CSV table of C-alpha atoms (C1' of nucleotides) and ligand atoms in Angstrom, one decimal:
chain,number,residue,atom,x,y,z
A,1,UNK,CA,2.0,2.7,0.7
A,2,UNK,CA,-1.4,3.1,-1.5
A,3,UNK,CA,-4.7,1.1,-1.5
A,4,UNK,CA,-5.2,-0.8,-5.7
A,5,UNK,CA,-7.0,0.9,-8.2
A,6,UNK,CA,-8.6,-2.5,-8.2
A,7,UNK,CA,-10.6,-0.6,-5.1
A,8,UNK,CA,-11.8,1.8,-6.8
A,9,UNK,CA,-13.0,0.2,-9.7
A,10,UNK,CA,-14.7,-2.8,-7.0
A,11,UNK,CA,-17.0,-0.4,-4.9
A,12,UNK,CA,-17.9,1.9,-8.3
A,13,UNK,CA,-18.5,-1.8,-9.5
A,14,UNK,CA,-21.2,-2.6,-6.5
A,15,UNK,CA,-23.1,0.9,-6.9
A,16,UNK,CA,-23.8,-0.3,-10.0
A,17,UNK,CA,-24.6,-3.6,-9.2
A,18,UNK,CA,-26.9,-2.5,-6.3
A,19,UNK,CA,-28.6,-0.4,-8.3
A,20,UNK,CA,-29.2,-2.8,-10.8
A,21,UNK,CA,-33.3,-4.1,-11.5
A,22,UNK,CA,-33.9,-7.4,-9.1
A,23,UNK,CA,-32.8,-10.4,-10.9
A,24,UNK,CA,-30.2,-8.7,-13.6
A,25,UNK,CA,-26.8,-9.7,-14.6
A,26,UNK,CA,-24.3,-7.3,-15.9
A,27,UNK,CA,-21.9,-8.5,-17.6
A,28,UNK,CA,-17.3,-7.2,-17.1
A,29,UNK,CA,-17.9,-5.8,-20.4
A,30,UNK,CA,-20.2,-3.3,-19.6
A,31,UNK,CA,-18.6,-2.8,-16.4
A,32,UNK,CA,-15.2,-2.6,-18.0
A,33,UNK,CA,-17.5,0.1,-20.7
A,34,UNK,CA,-19.1,2.8,-17.7
A,35,UNK,CA,-16.1,2.8,-16.3
A,36,UNK,CA,-13.5,3.3,-19.0
A,37,UNK,CA,-11.4,0.3,-17.5
A,38,UNK,CA,-9.4,-2.4,-19.3
A,39,UNK,CA,-11.7,-4.8,-19.3
A,40,UNK,CA,-9.3,-7.9,-18.6
A,41,UNK,CA,-7.8,-6.2,-15.8
A,42,UNK,CA,-11.4,-5.3,-14.1
A,43,UNK,CA,-12.3,-9.2,-14.6
A,44,UNK,CA,-9.4,-10.0,-11.9
A,45,UNK,CA,-11.4,-7.4,-9.5
A,46,UNK,CA,-14.0,-8.4,-9.8
A,47,UNK,CA,-13.3,-12.8,-9.6
A,48,UNK,CA,-12.2,-11.5,-5.8
A,49,UNK,CA,-15.3,-10.1,-5.1
A,50,UNK,CA,-17.3,-13.4,-6.5
A,51,UNK,CA,-14.6,-15.8,-4.5
A,52,UNK,CA,-15.4,-13.4,-2.0
A,53,UNK,CA,-18.9,-14.4,-2.3
A,54,UNK,CA,-20.0,-10.5,-2.5
A,55,UNK,CA,-21.5,-10.5,-6.0
A,56,UNK,CA,-21.8,-13.8,-8.0
A,57,UNK,CA,-21.2,-14.5,-11.9
A,58,UNK,CA,-23.1,-16.8,-13.9
A,59,UNK,CA,-22.0,-17.8,-18.1
A,60,UNK,CA,-23.6,-17.2,-20.8
A,61,UNK,CA,-25.3,-14.2,-23.2
A,62,UNK,CA,-26.9,-11.7,-21.0
A,63,UNK,CA,-24.5,-13.6,-18.4
A,64,UNK,CA,-22.4,-11.4,-15.5
A,65,UNK,CA,-22.5,-10.2,-12.3
A,66,UNK,CA,-25.3,-9.6,-9.2
A,67,UNK,CA,-24.7,-9.2,-6.2
A,68,UNK,CA,-24.8,-12.0,-4.2
A,69,UNK,CA,-26.9,-11.0,-0.5
A,70,UNK,CA,-28.7,-7.3,-0.5
A,71,UNK,CA,-27.3,-4.2,-0.3
A,72,UNK,CA,-27.7,-3.5,3.4
A,73,UNK,CA,-25.8,-6.3,4.0
A,74,UNK,CA,-22.5,-5.6,2.3
A,75,UNK,CA,-19.7,-3.3,3.5
A,76,UNK,CA,-17.2,-1.4,2.0
A,77,UNK,CA,-14.6,-3.9,4.4
A,78,UNK,CA,-16.2,-6.9,2.8
A,79,UNK,CA,-15.5,-5.1,-0.4
A,80,UNK,CA,-12.3,-3.6,0.5
A,81,UNK,CA,-10.9,-6.7,2.3
A,82,UNK,CA,-11.8,-8.7,-0.9
A,83,UNK,CA,-9.6,-6.7,-3.4
A,84,UNK,CA,-6.8,-5.2,-0.8
A,85,UNK,CA,-6.7,-8.4,1.4
A,86,UNK,CA,-7.2,-9.0,5.4
A,87,UNK,CA,-4.3,-8.4,6.4
A,88,UNK,CA,-3.1,-5.5,8.3
A,89,UNK,CA,-0.8,-2.3,6.7
A,90,UNK,CA,1.5,-2.0,8.7
A,91,UNK,CA,3.5,-4.8,9.1
A,92,UNK,CA,5.2,-5.9,12.4
A,93,UNK,CA,9.3,-7.9,11.6
A,94,UNK,CA,9.7,-7.9,15.5
A,95,UNK,CA,13.1,-5.9,14.7
A,96,UNK,CA,12.8,-5.7,18.2
A,97,UNK,CA,14.3,-9.2,18.5
A,98,UNK,CA,17.9,-7.9,16.8
A,99,UNK,CA,18.7,-5.5,19.5
A,100,UNK,CA,20.9,-7.3,21.7
A,101,UNK,CA,20.2,-5.4,25.1
A,102,UNK,CA,17.2,-8.0,25.0
A,103,UNK,CA,16.1,-10.2,27.8
A,104,UNK,CA,17.7,-13.8,27.1
A,105,UNK,CA,14.7,-15.7,28.5
A,106,UNK,CA,12.1,-17.3,27.8
A,107,UNK,CA,9.5,-14.6,28.5
A,108,UNK,CA,7.1,-15.2,26.4
A,109,UNK,CA,6.9,-11.1,25.3
A,110,UNK,CA,3.0,-10.4,23.7
A,111,UNK,CA,3.3,-8.6,20.2
A,112,UNK,CA,5.3,-5.7,20.5
A,113,UNK,CA,3.7,-2.3,22.1
A,114,UNK,CA,4.3,-0.2,18.9
A,115,UNK,CA,2.7,-2.9,16.5
A,116,UNK,CA,-0.6,-2.9,18.5
A,117,UNK,CA,-0.8,1.3,18.1
A,118,UNK,CA,0.0,0.6,14.5
A,119,UNK,CA,-2.8,-2.3,14.4
A,120,UNK,CA,-5.3,-0.4,17.2
A,121,UNK,CA,-4.8,2.6,13.9
A,122,UNK,CA,-5.4,-0.3,11.6
A,123,UNK,CA,-9.0,-2.0,13.2
A,124,UNK,CA,-9.9,2.5,13.2
A,125,UNK,CA,-10.1,2.1,9.5
A,126,UNK,CA,-11.4,-0.6,9.9
A,127,UNK,CA,-14.3,-0.4,11.4
A,128,UNK,CA,-14.7,2.7,9.5
A,129,UNK,CA,-15.6,1.2,6.7
A,130,UNK,CA,-17.4,-1.6,7.5
A,131,UNK,CA,-20.3,0.6,9.4
A,132,UNK,CA,-20.9,1.5,6.1
A,133,UNK,CA,-23.1,-0.2,3.7
A,134,UNK,CA,-23.6,-0.9,-0.2
A,135,UNK,CA,-27.7,0.5,0.8
A,136,UNK,CA,-26.6,3.6,2.4
A,137,UNK,CA,-24.5,3.9,-0.5
A,138,UNK,CA,-27.1,4.2,-3.0
A,139,UNK,CA,-28.7,6.2,-1.2
A,140,UNK,CA,-26.0,9.2,-1.0
A,141,UNK,CA,-26.3,8.5,-4.7
A,142,UNK,CA,-30.2,8.9,-5.1
A,143,UNK,CA,-29.8,11.5,-3.3
A,144,UNK,CA,-26.9,13.8,-4.8
A,145,UNK,CA,-27.2,12.5,-8.2
A,146,UNK,CA,-28.5,14.8,-11.1
A,147,UNK,CA,-31.7,13.0,-11.3
A,148,UNK,CA,-31.1,12.6,-15.5
A,149,UNK,CA,-28.7,10.5,-15.5
A,150,UNK,CA,-30.1,8.0,-13.6
A,151,UNK,CA,-33.0,8.0,-15.9
A,152,UNK,CA,-30.1,7.8,-18.6
A,153,UNK,CA,-28.2,5.0,-16.8
A,154,UNK,CA,-31.5,2.7,-16.0
A,155,UNK,CA,-31.8,3.6,-20.0
A,156,UNK,CA,-28.3,2.2,-20.3
A,157,UNK,CA,-28.6,-0.9,-18.7
A,158,UNK,CA,-31.8,-1.6,-20.4
A,159,UNK,CA,-31.1,-1.7,-23.4
A,160,UNK,CA,-27.6,-4.6,-23.0
A,161,UNK,CA,-30.4,-6.5,-21.8
B,1,UNK,CA,-1.5,-2.3,0.4
B,2,UNK,CA,1.2,-2.4,2.7
B,3,UNK,CA,3.3,0.3,5.0
B,4,UNK,CA,7.8,1.1,4.7
B,5,UNK,CA,9.6,-1.0,6.4
B,6,UNK,CA,11.1,2.3,7.4
B,7,UNK,CA,8.1,2.7,9.0
B,8,UNK,CA,8.3,0.6,12.3
B,9,UNK,CA,12.4,1.7,12.0
B,10,UNK,CA,11.5,5.0,12.3
B,11,UNK,CA,8.6,3.9,15.4
B,12,UNK,CA,11.1,1.7,16.9
B,13,UNK,CA,14.0,4.4,16.1
B,14,UNK,CA,12.1,7.1,18.0
B,15,UNK,CA,11.2,5.5,20.5
B,16,UNK,CA,15.4,5.1,21.2
B,17,UNK,CA,15.9,8.5,20.6
B,18,UNK,CA,13.1,9.8,23.3
B,19,UNK,CA,14.3,7.0,26.4
B,20,UNK,CA,18.0,9.1,25.6
B,21,UNK,CA,20.1,11.2,28.7
B,22,UNK,CA,19.7,15.1,28.0
B,23,UNK,CA,21.6,16.5,24.7
B,24,UNK,CA,23.0,12.9,24.0
B,25,UNK,CA,23.1,12.3,20.2
B,26,UNK,CA,22.5,8.2,18.4
B,27,UNK,CA,24.7,7.5,15.5
B,28,UNK,CA,22.5,6.0,12.8
B,29,UNK,CA,25.5,3.7,12.5
B,30,UNK,CA,24.3,2.1,16.4
B,31,UNK,CA,21.1,3.1,15.4
B,32,UNK,CA,21.3,0.2,12.8
B,33,UNK,CA,23.5,-2.2,15.0
B,34,UNK,CA,20.9,-2.0,17.6
B,35,UNK,CA,17.9,-2.9,14.8
B,36,UNK,CA,19.5,-4.7,12.3
B,37,UNK,CA,18.7,-3.3,9.4
B,38,UNK,CA,21.2,-2.0,6.5
B,39,UNK,CA,23.1,1.0,8.1
B,40,UNK,CA,22.9,3.0,4.2
B,41,UNK,CA,19.0,2.4,4.0
B,42,UNK,CA,17.9,3.4,7.7
B,43,UNK,CA,19.4,6.5,7.0
B,44,UNK,CA,17.4,7.4,4.4
B,45,UNK,CA,14.6,7.2,7.4
B,46,UNK,CA,15.9,9.3,9.6
B,47,UNK,CA,17.6,12.3,6.9
B,48,UNK,CA,13.5,12.0,6.3
B,49,UNK,CA,11.8,12.7,10.7
B,50,UNK,CA,15.0,14.9,9.6
B,51,UNK,CA,13.5,17.4,7.1
B,52,UNK,CA,9.7,16.8,8.6
B,53,UNK,CA,11.7,18.6,12.0
B,54,UNK,CA,11.0,15.8,14.6
B,55,UNK,CA,14.8,15.3,15.0
B,56,UNK,CA,18.0,17.2,14.6
B,57,UNK,CA,21.2,15.9,13.9
B,58,UNK,CA,24.4,17.0,14.2
B,59,UNK,CA,28.0,15.8,12.2
B,60,UNK,CA,31.2,14.6,13.3
B,61,UNK,CA,32.6,12.4,15.7
B,62,UNK,CA,30.0,11.6,18.1
B,63,UNK,CA,26.9,13.1,16.6
B,64,UNK,CA,23.9,10.9,15.5
B,65,UNK,CA,20.5,12.0,15.8
B,66,UNK,CA,18.1,13.2,19.5
B,67,UNK,CA,15.2,14.6,18.9
B,68,UNK,CA,14.3,18.1,18.6
B,69,UNK,CA,11.4,18.6,20.9
B,70,UNK,CA,10.0,16.9,23.6
B,71,UNK,CA,8.8,13.3,23.3
B,72,UNK,CA,4.9,14.3,24.6
B,73,UNK,CA,5.1,16.7,21.6
B,74,UNK,CA,5.5,14.0,18.8
B,75,UNK,CA,2.9,12.2,17.5
B,76,UNK,CA,3.2,8.1,15.7
B,77,UNK,CA,1.1,10.1,12.6
B,78,UNK,CA,4.4,12.5,12.9
B,79,UNK,CA,7.0,9.0,12.4
B,80,UNK,CA,4.3,7.6,9.7
B,81,UNK,CA,3.6,11.0,7.8
B,82,UNK,CA,6.9,11.6,7.4
B,83,UNK,CA,8.1,8.7,6.0
B,84,UNK,CA,5.3,7.5,4.5
B,85,UNK,CA,4.2,10.9,3.2
B,86,UNK,CA,0.6,12.5,4.4
B,87,UNK,CA,-1.2,11.5,1.7
B,88,UNK,CA,-4.6,9.1,1.4
B,89,UNK,CA,-4.5,5.6,1.6
B,90,UNK,CA,-7.2,5.5,-1.2
B,91,UNK,CA,-6.7,7.7,-4.5
B,92,UNK,CA,-9.9,8.9,-6.6
B,93,UNK,CA,-9.1,8.0,-10.3
B,94,UNK,CA,-12.6,10.1,-11.2
B,95,UNK,CA,-14.0,6.8,-13.2
B,96,UNK,CA,-17.1,8.6,-12.9
B,97,UNK,CA,-16.1,11.1,-14.7
B,98,UNK,CA,-16.1,8.3,-17.3
B,99,UNK,CA,-19.5,7.5,-17.2
B,100,UNK,CA,-21.7,7.8,-20.3
B,101,UNK,CA,-24.2,8.8,-19.1
B,102,UNK,CA,-23.0,10.9,-16.2
B,103,UNK,CA,-24.3,15.0,-16.9
B,104,UNK,CA,-22.2,16.0,-19.5
B,105,UNK,CA,-23.3,20.3,-17.8
B,106,UNK,CA,-21.0,22.4,-15.9
B,107,UNK,CA,-22.4,21.5,-12.4
B,108,UNK,CA,-19.5,21.1,-9.7
B,109,UNK,CA,-19.8,18.1,-8.8
B,110,UNK,CA,-18.5,17.7,-4.9
B,111,UNK,CA,-16.2,15.1,-4.4
B,112,UNK,CA,-17.3,11.8,-5.2
B,113,UNK,CA,-19.1,9.9,-2.1
B,114,UNK,CA,-17.3,6.0,-2.3
B,115,UNK,CA,-13.5,8.4,-1.9
B,116,UNK,CA,-16.2,10.5,0.5
B,117,UNK,CA,-16.3,7.1,3.0
B,118,UNK,CA,-13.1,6.2,2.3
B,119,UNK,CA,-11.5,8.7,3.1
B,120,UNK,CA,-13.9,9.0,6.3
B,121,UNK,CA,-11.4,6.1,6.8
B,122,UNK,CA,-8.4,7.3,6.3
B,123,UNK,CA,-9.4,10.2,8.2
B,124,UNK,CA,-9.9,8.1,11.7
B,125,UNK,CA,-6.5,6.1,11.3
B,126,UNK,CA,-4.7,9.3,10.8
B,127,UNK,CA,-6.5,10.4,14.2
B,128,UNK,CA,-5.6,7.3,15.9
B,129,UNK,CA,-1.9,7.8,15.0
B,130,UNK,CA,-1.7,10.8,16.0
B,131,UNK,CA,-3.8,10.4,19.8
B,132,UNK,CA,-0.7,8.8,21.0
B,133,UNK,CA,2.7,10.0,21.5
B,134,UNK,CA,6.8,9.3,22.1
B,135,UNK,CA,5.9,10.1,25.7
B,136,UNK,CA,3.1,7.6,26.0
B,137,UNK,CA,4.5,5.0,24.1
B,138,UNK,CA,7.3,5.3,26.4
B,139,UNK,CA,5.4,5.1,29.4
B,140,UNK,CA,4.0,2.1,28.0
B,141,UNK,CA,7.3,0.1,27.2
B,142,UNK,CA,9.3,1.7,30.2
B,143,UNK,CA,6.1,-0.9,32.2
B,144,UNK,CA,6.5,-3.6,29.7
B,145,UNK,CA,9.9,-4.1,29.6
B,146,UNK,CA,12.2,-6.2,32.4
B,147,UNK,CA,13.5,-3.7,34.2
B,148,UNK,CA,17.0,-5.9,33.8
B,149,UNK,CA,16.5,-5.0,29.0
B,150,UNK,CA,16.4,-1.7,31.1
B,151,UNK,CA,19.5,-1.8,32.6
B,152,UNK,CA,21.1,-3.2,29.5
B,153,UNK,CA,19.8,-1.0,27.6
B,154,UNK,CA,21.5,2.5,29.8
B,155,UNK,CA,25.0,0.7,29.5
B,156,UNK,CA,24.7,-0.1,25.7
B,157,UNK,CA,24.2,3.6,25.3
B,158,UNK,CA,27.3,4.6,28.1
B,159,UNK,CA,29.3,2.3,26.1
B,160,UNK,CA,29.4,4.8,23.6
B,161,UNK,CA,30.1,7.9,24.1
C,1,DA,C1',45.4,17.3,10.3
C,2,DT,C1',42.6,12.8,10.4
C,3,DA,C1',38.4,10.6,11.1
C,4,DT,C1',33.8,9.9,12.0
C,5,DT,C1',29.5,12.2,10.8
C,6,DA,C1',24.8,13.2,9.1
C,7,DC,C1',23.0,14.7,3.9
C,8,DG,C1',22.2,14.4,-0.8
C,9,DG,C1',22.8,12.5,-5.6
C,10,DA,C1',23.0,8.5,-8.1
C,11,DT,C1',22.1,3.5,-9.1
C,12,DA,C1',21.4,-1.3,-8.7
C,13,DT,C1',17.9,-4.9,-7.8
C,14,DT,C1',14.0,-6.8,-6.0
C,15,DT,C1',8.6,-6.6,-5.1
C,16,DC,C1',4.6,-5.7,-6.6
C,17,DA,C1',0.7,-3.5,-9.2
C,18,DT,C1',-0.8,-3.1,-13.8
C,19,DA,C1',-2.3,-5.2,-18.1
C,20,DT,C1',-2.5,-8.5,-21.8
C,21,DC,C1',-3.1,-12.8,-23.9
C,22,DC,C1',-4.8,-17.6,-23.7
C,23,DT,C1',-7.4,-22.2,-22.3
C,24,DC,C1',-11.1,-23.8,-20.2
C,25,DA,C1',-16.4,-25.4,-18.9
C,26,DG,C1',-21.2,-23.6,-18.6
C,27,DA,C1',-25.6,-21.2,-20.1
C,28,DG,C1',-27.8,-19.8,-23.7
C,29,DA,C1',-29.2,-18.4,-28.9
C,30,DT,C1',-30.7,-21.4,-33.4
D,1,DA,C1',-26.4,-30.2,-32.7
D,2,DT,C1',-23.9,-26.3,-33.5
D,3,DC,C1',-22.3,-21.7,-32.1
D,4,DT,C1',-21.7,-17.3,-29.3
D,5,DC,C1',-20.7,-15.5,-25.4
D,6,DT,C1',-19.7,-15.2,-20.2
D,7,DG,C1',-17.3,-16.0,-16.2
D,8,DA,C1',-13.0,-18.4,-14.4
D,9,DG,C1',-8.2,-18.9,-13.9
D,10,DG,C1',-4.3,-20.0,-14.7
D,11,DA,C1',0.5,-18.0,-17.7
D,12,DT,C1',3.3,-13.7,-19.0
D,13,DA,C1',4.9,-9.8,-19.7
D,14,DT,C1',5.1,-4.1,-18.5
D,15,DG,C1',6.0,-1.1,-15.2
D,16,DA,C1',6.4,1.6,-10.6
D,17,DA,C1',7.4,1.1,-6.8
D,18,DA,C1',9.8,-0.7,-2.8
D,19,DT,C1',14.0,-2.0,-1.3
D,20,DA,C1',19.2,-0.9,-0.5
D,21,DT,C1',23.8,0.2,-2.0
D,22,DC,C1',27.7,3.9,-3.5
D,23,DC,C1',29.7,7.6,-3.4
D,24,DG,C1',31.2,12.8,-2.7
D,25,DT,C1',30.3,16.6,0.1
D,26,DA,C1',30.4,19.1,4.3
D,27,DA,C1',30.7,19.8,9.2
D,28,DT,C1',32.6,18.5,13.9
D,29,DA,C1',35.4,16.7,16.7
D,30,DT,C1',39.9,15.0,19.0
E,1,FES,S1,9.6,-5.1,17.0
E,1,FES,FE1,7.7,-4.7,15.4
E,1,FES,S2,7.0,-3.3,15.8
E,1,FES,FE2,7.9,-3.7,17.9
E,2,FES,S1,-14.7,8.4,-9.6
E,2,FES,FE1,-12.6,8.0,-7.5
E,2,FES,S2,-13.8,7.0,-5.9
E,2,FES,FE2,-16.1,7.3,-7.2
DNA sequence: ATATTACGGATATTTCATATCCTCAGAGAT
DNA sequence: ATCTCTGAGGATATGAAATATCCGTAATAT
């Protein structure tokens, strides 16, 4: 089991967008160049983010994407689910129904006990992702990245207005 | 992202094995019939459990599998990792290295802040799975399943000794 | 000796992630 | 008005991985 590469790309793109000057858009082309990933395919991920209402895109020259809400209101979970989907990593195919010993009666059994454990773990995973916002991430990055790199990023963005 | 079907199969098989009489083996064929899954492919999952030291197999007629240790000593995480692998669901491809603005110096950066959040969530998922043992599951099932179904399972197993 | 079983390798099939290409409509610059 | 640049979205190709089957071997019980 493995998450898509799109997830890493989307998270990094959102991190960039969160650090953008107010009302500034950044194009797919620039985001792709910034991360060294194929422009066309990254576009799909950004479209997913757009459809989820996390970012908004605008057309034409000087177009691109920006966050649709404040960074504090967008969590890792929002981004992951936009790209990867909201369905649990564990899918129960109800193989217990194939047990020849099962009670044939119309007893409505709830979900399988095994599935409940797996879904519970999945919920814990999502809760942890929902606990971190883009604002939190921006704070961490501002604290960790070398100041000169942050400055260079500012110039790089400024250069393509 | 989606876990393999093998995971559901392996968990259900372990649940059965946990309810087996002492020193009793159950063959792949019977386990496959019990769950309505392809015997050959289920065999691969059981081999993975065997290689992980969770179950042990014996050859010949009346051969098959049984738990290698007490049910209380085998967790959901053990089983999931035996089938699905121990590597995190999130893989960081270090796309930050592609950033043209990155500091070229030999500053040893630790893992990316984004990856840390994702790995942290993955750890929470695994911790939750490690918190439930086969003994816990057996207790839940004994409490939830209709008594007549449990009795029929006993007969079914007894019938193929 | 025979039948049965786990084990492991080889291979086919299907599904999905990855990647590219193309068309369309909206937005800005000239 | 015209042209260029952009995101949106569909169609399609490619590769890897999950799913599934088959076969040969060794070990075990009868
Ligand atoms: S039947 Fe799907 S997890 Fe038990
Ligand atoms: S570089 Fe991989 S998550 Fe940041």
